[in-house]
Tab-separated table of C-alpha atoms in Angstrom:
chain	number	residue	atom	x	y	z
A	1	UNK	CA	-15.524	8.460	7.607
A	2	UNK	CA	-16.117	7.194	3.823
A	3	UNK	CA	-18.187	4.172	3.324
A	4	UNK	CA	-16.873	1.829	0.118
A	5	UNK	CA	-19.322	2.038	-2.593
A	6	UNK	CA	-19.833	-0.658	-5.662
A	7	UNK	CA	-20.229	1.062	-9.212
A	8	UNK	CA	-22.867	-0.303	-11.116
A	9	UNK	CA	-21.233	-1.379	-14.653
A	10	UNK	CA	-21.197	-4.360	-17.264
A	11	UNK	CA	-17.890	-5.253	-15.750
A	12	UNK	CA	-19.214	-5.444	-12.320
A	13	UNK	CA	-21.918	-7.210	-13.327
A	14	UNK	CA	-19.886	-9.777	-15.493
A	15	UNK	CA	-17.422	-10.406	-12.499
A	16	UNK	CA	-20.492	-11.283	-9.963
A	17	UNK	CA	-22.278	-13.404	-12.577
A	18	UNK	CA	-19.228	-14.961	-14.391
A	19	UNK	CA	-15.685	-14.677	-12.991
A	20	UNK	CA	-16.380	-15.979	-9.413
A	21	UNK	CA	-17.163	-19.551	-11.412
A	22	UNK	CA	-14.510	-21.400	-12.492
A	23	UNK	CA	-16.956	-24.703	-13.444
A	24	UNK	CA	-19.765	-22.870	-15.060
A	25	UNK	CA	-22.296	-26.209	-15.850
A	26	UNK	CA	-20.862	-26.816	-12.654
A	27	UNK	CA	-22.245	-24.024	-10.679
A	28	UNK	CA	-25.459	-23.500	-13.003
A	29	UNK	CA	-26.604	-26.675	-11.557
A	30	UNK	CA	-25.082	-26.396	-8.479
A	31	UNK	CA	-26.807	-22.848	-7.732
A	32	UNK	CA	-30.047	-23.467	-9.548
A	33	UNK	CA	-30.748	-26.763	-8.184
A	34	UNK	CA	-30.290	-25.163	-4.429
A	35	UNK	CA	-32.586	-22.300	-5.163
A	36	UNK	CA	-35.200	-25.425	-6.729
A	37	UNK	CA	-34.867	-27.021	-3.294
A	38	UNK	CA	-34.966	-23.743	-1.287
A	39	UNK	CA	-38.665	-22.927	-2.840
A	40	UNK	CA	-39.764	-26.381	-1.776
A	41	UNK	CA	-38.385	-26.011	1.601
A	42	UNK	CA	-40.200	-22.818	1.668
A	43	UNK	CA	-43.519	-23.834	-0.087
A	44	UNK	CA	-43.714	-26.866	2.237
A	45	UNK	CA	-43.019	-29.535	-0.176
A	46	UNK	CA	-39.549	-30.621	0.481
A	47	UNK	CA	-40.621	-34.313	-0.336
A	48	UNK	CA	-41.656	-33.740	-3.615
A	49	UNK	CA	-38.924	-34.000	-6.332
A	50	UNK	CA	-37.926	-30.906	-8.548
A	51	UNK	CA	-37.919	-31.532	-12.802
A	52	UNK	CA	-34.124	-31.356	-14.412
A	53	UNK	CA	-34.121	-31.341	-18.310
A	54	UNK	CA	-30.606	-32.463	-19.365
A	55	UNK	CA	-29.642	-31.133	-22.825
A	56	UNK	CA	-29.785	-33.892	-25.944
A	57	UNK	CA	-29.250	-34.026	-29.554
A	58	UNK	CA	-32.958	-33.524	-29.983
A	59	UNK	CA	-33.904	-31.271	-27.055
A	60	UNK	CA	-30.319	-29.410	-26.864
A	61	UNK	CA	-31.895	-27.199	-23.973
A	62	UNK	CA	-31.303	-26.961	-20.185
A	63	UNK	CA	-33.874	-26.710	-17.757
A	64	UNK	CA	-35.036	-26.504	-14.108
A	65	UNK	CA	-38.450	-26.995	-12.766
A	66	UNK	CA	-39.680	-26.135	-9.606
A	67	UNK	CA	-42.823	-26.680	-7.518
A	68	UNK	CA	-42.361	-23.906	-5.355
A	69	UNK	CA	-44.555	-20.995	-4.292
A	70	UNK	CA	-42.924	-19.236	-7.584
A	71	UNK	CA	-42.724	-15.508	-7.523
A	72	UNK	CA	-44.855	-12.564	-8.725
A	73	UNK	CA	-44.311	-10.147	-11.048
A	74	UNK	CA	-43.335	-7.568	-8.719
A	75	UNK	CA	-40.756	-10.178	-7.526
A	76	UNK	CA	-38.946	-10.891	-10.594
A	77	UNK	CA	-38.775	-7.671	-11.180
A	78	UNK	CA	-37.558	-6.308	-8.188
A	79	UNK	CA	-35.534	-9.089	-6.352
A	80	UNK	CA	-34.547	-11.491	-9.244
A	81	UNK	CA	-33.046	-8.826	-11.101
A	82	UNK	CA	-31.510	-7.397	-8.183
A	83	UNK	CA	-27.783	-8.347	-7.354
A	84	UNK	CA	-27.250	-9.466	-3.651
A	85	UNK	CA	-31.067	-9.195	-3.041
A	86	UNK	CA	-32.623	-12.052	-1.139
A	87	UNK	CA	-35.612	-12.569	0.793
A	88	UNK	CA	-33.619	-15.963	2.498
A	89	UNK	CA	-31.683	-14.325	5.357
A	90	UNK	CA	-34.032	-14.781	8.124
A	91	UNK	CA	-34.061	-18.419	7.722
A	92	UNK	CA	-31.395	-21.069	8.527
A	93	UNK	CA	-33.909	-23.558	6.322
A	94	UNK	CA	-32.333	-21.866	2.900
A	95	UNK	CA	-29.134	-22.847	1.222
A	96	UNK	CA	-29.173	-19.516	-0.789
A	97	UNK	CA	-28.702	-15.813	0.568
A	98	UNK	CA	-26.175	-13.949	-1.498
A	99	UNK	CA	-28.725	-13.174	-4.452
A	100	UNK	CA	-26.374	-14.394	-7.056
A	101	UNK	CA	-26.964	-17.854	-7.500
A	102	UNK	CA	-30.541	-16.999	-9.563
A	103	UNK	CA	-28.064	-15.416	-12.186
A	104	UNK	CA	-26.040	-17.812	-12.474
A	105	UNK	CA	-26.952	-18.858	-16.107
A	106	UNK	CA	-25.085	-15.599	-17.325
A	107	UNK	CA	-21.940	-17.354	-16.538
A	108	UNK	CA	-22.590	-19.670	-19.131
A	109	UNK	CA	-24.542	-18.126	-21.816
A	110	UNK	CA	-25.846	-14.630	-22.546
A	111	UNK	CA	-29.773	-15.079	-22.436
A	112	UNK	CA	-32.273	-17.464	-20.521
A	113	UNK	CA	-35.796	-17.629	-19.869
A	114	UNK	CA	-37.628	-17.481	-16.810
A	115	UNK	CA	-41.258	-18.716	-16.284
A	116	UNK	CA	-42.917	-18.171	-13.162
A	117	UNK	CA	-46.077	-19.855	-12.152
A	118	UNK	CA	-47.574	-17.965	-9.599
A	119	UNK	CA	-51.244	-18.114	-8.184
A	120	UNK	CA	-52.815	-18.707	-11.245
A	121	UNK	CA	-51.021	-16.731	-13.740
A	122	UNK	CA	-48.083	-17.760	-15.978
A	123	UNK	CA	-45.422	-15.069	-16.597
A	124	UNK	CA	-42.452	-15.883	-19.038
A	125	UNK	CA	-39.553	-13.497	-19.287
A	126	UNK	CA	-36.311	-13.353	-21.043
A	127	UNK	CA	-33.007	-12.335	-19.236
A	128	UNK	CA	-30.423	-11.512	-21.548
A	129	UNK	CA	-27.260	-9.203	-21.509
A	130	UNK	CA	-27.843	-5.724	-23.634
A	131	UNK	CA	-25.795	-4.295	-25.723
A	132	UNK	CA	-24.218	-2.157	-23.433
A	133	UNK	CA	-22.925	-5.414	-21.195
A	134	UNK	CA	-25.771	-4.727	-19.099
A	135	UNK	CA	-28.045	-7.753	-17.572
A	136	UNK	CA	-31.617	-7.138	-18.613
A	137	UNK	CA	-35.122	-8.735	-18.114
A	138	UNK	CA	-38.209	-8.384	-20.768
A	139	UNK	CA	-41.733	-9.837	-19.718
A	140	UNK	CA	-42.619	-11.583	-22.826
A	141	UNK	CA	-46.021	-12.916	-21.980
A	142	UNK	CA	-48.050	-13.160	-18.964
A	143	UNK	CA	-51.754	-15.657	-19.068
A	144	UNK	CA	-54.088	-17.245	-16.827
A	145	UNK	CA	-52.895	-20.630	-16.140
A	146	UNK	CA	-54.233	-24.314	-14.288
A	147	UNK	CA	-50.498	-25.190	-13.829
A	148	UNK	CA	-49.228	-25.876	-10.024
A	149	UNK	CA	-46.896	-22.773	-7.960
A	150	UNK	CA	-43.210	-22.894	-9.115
A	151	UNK	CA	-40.863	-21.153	-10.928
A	152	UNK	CA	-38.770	-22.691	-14.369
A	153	UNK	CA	-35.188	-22.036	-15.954
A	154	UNK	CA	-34.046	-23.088	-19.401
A	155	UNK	CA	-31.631	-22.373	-21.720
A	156	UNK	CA	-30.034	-23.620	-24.593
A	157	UNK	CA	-26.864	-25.524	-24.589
A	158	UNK	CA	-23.609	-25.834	-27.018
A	159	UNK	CA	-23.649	-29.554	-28.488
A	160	UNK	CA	-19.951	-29.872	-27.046
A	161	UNK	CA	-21.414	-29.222	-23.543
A	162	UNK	CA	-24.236	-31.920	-23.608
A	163	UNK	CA	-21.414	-34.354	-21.529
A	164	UNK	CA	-20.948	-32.059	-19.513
A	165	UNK	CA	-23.963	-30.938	-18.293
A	166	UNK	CA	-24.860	-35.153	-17.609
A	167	UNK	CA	-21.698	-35.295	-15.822
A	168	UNK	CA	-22.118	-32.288	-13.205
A	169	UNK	CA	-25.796	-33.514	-12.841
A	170	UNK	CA	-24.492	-36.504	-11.863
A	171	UNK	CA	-22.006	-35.293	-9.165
A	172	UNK	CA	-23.963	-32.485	-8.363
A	173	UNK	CA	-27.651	-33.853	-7.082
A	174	UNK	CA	-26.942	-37.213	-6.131
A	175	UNK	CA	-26.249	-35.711	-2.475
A	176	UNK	CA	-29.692	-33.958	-2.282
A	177	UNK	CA	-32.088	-34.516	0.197
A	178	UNK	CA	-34.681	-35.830	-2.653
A	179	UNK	CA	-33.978	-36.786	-5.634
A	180	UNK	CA	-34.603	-34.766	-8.723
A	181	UNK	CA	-36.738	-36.380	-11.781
A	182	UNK	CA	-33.977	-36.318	-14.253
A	183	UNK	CA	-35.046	-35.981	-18.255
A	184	UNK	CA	-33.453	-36.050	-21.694
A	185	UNK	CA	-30.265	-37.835	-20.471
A	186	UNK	CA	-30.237	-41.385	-19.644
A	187	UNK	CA	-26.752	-41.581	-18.807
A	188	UNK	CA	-27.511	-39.404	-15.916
A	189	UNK	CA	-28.799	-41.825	-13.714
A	190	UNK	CA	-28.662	-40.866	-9.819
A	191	UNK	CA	-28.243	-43.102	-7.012
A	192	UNK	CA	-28.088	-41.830	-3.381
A	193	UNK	CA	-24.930	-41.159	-1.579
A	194	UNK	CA	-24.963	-44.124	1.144
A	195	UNK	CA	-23.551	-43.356	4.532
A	196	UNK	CA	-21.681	-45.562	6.934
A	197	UNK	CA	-22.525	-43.184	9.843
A	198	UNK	CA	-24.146	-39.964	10.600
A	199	UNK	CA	-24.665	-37.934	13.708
A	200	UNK	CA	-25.407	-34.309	14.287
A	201	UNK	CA	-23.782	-32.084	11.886
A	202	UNK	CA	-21.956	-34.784	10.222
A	203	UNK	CA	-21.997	-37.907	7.811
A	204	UNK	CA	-19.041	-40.230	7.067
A	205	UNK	CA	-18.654	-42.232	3.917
């Protein structure tokens, strides 16, 4: 018997963090904003409202904001730089558990920053794709901080794509449990998706 193998390349790693999205402010969102929820569920605090930071001509920037239990150091560099690593498959509380959806931002642009608050310490890093086609992650600072648990996404966005990123927003998290606290885009507004019935394991609009 001979077991399948994966080889570990930039075009591997472009297919599994690019190709599989057709929509890519579409599934930034989409996958980011369910890994935002999943570290609430998981932290305890699935009432409380995640931060979204819609791109503008002033603040042309995307980002995510979490109040999670964020993630150590040892974490982000072991499972958030690891492709189909995920510490969510013993749950059925998570939406996540492929280990993709955290790199997600690579199908839109070739470098983001992540900043993990995490028991006291802040920890920023920079994820970016190396000259050899390669996704790789940098620590660029790491200092005591005052700042609640959680972990934070942002990138910057192409002026044509500002629209765009309001729109999927829009379609995106107005079915979430909880609302998230949108910013930078007032044409983003979110209203709940109302219900004319609901039972077990299904809703009917």
């Amino acid at each position: 018997e001979i077991e399948f193998r994966m080889e570990s390349n930039a075009f591997s790693f472009r297919v599994m963090s690019d190709s599989i999205y057709s929509d890519k402010p579409m599934a930034v969102l989409r996958e980011l904003g369910c890994n935002a929820l999943d570290a609430h569920v998981a932290a305890g605090t699935d009432d409380k409202p995640f931060d979204v930071h819609l791109p503008n001509s002033f603040e042309p920037f995307f980002s995510i904001r979490d109040y999670g239990t964020g993630m150590s150091d040892a974490d982000i560099k072991g499972i958030y730089t690891t492709y189909f690593g995920s510490t969510k498959r013993d749950t059925n509380k998570a939406i996540g558990m492929l280990g993709l959806g955290s790199k997600s931002p690579f199908a839109y642009t070739d470098q983001f920053n992540v900043t993990s608050y995490h028991e006291g310490t802040r920890s920023l890093y920079v994820l970016y794709i190396n000259p050899k086609g390669m996704p790789a992650l940098k620590t660029v600072t790491s200092e005591p901080t005052d700042e609640p648990n959680g972990l934070e996404v942002d990138f910057a966005v192409s002026p044509d794509d500002f629209d765009v990123f309001a729109d999927r927003a829009r379609k995106i998290f107005h079915r979430f449990p909880v609302l998230p606290n949108l910013k930078g885009n007032r044409d983003a507004d979110l209203t709940h998706v109302k219900y004319t019935m609901a039972g077990p394991g299904y809703k009917v609009r």
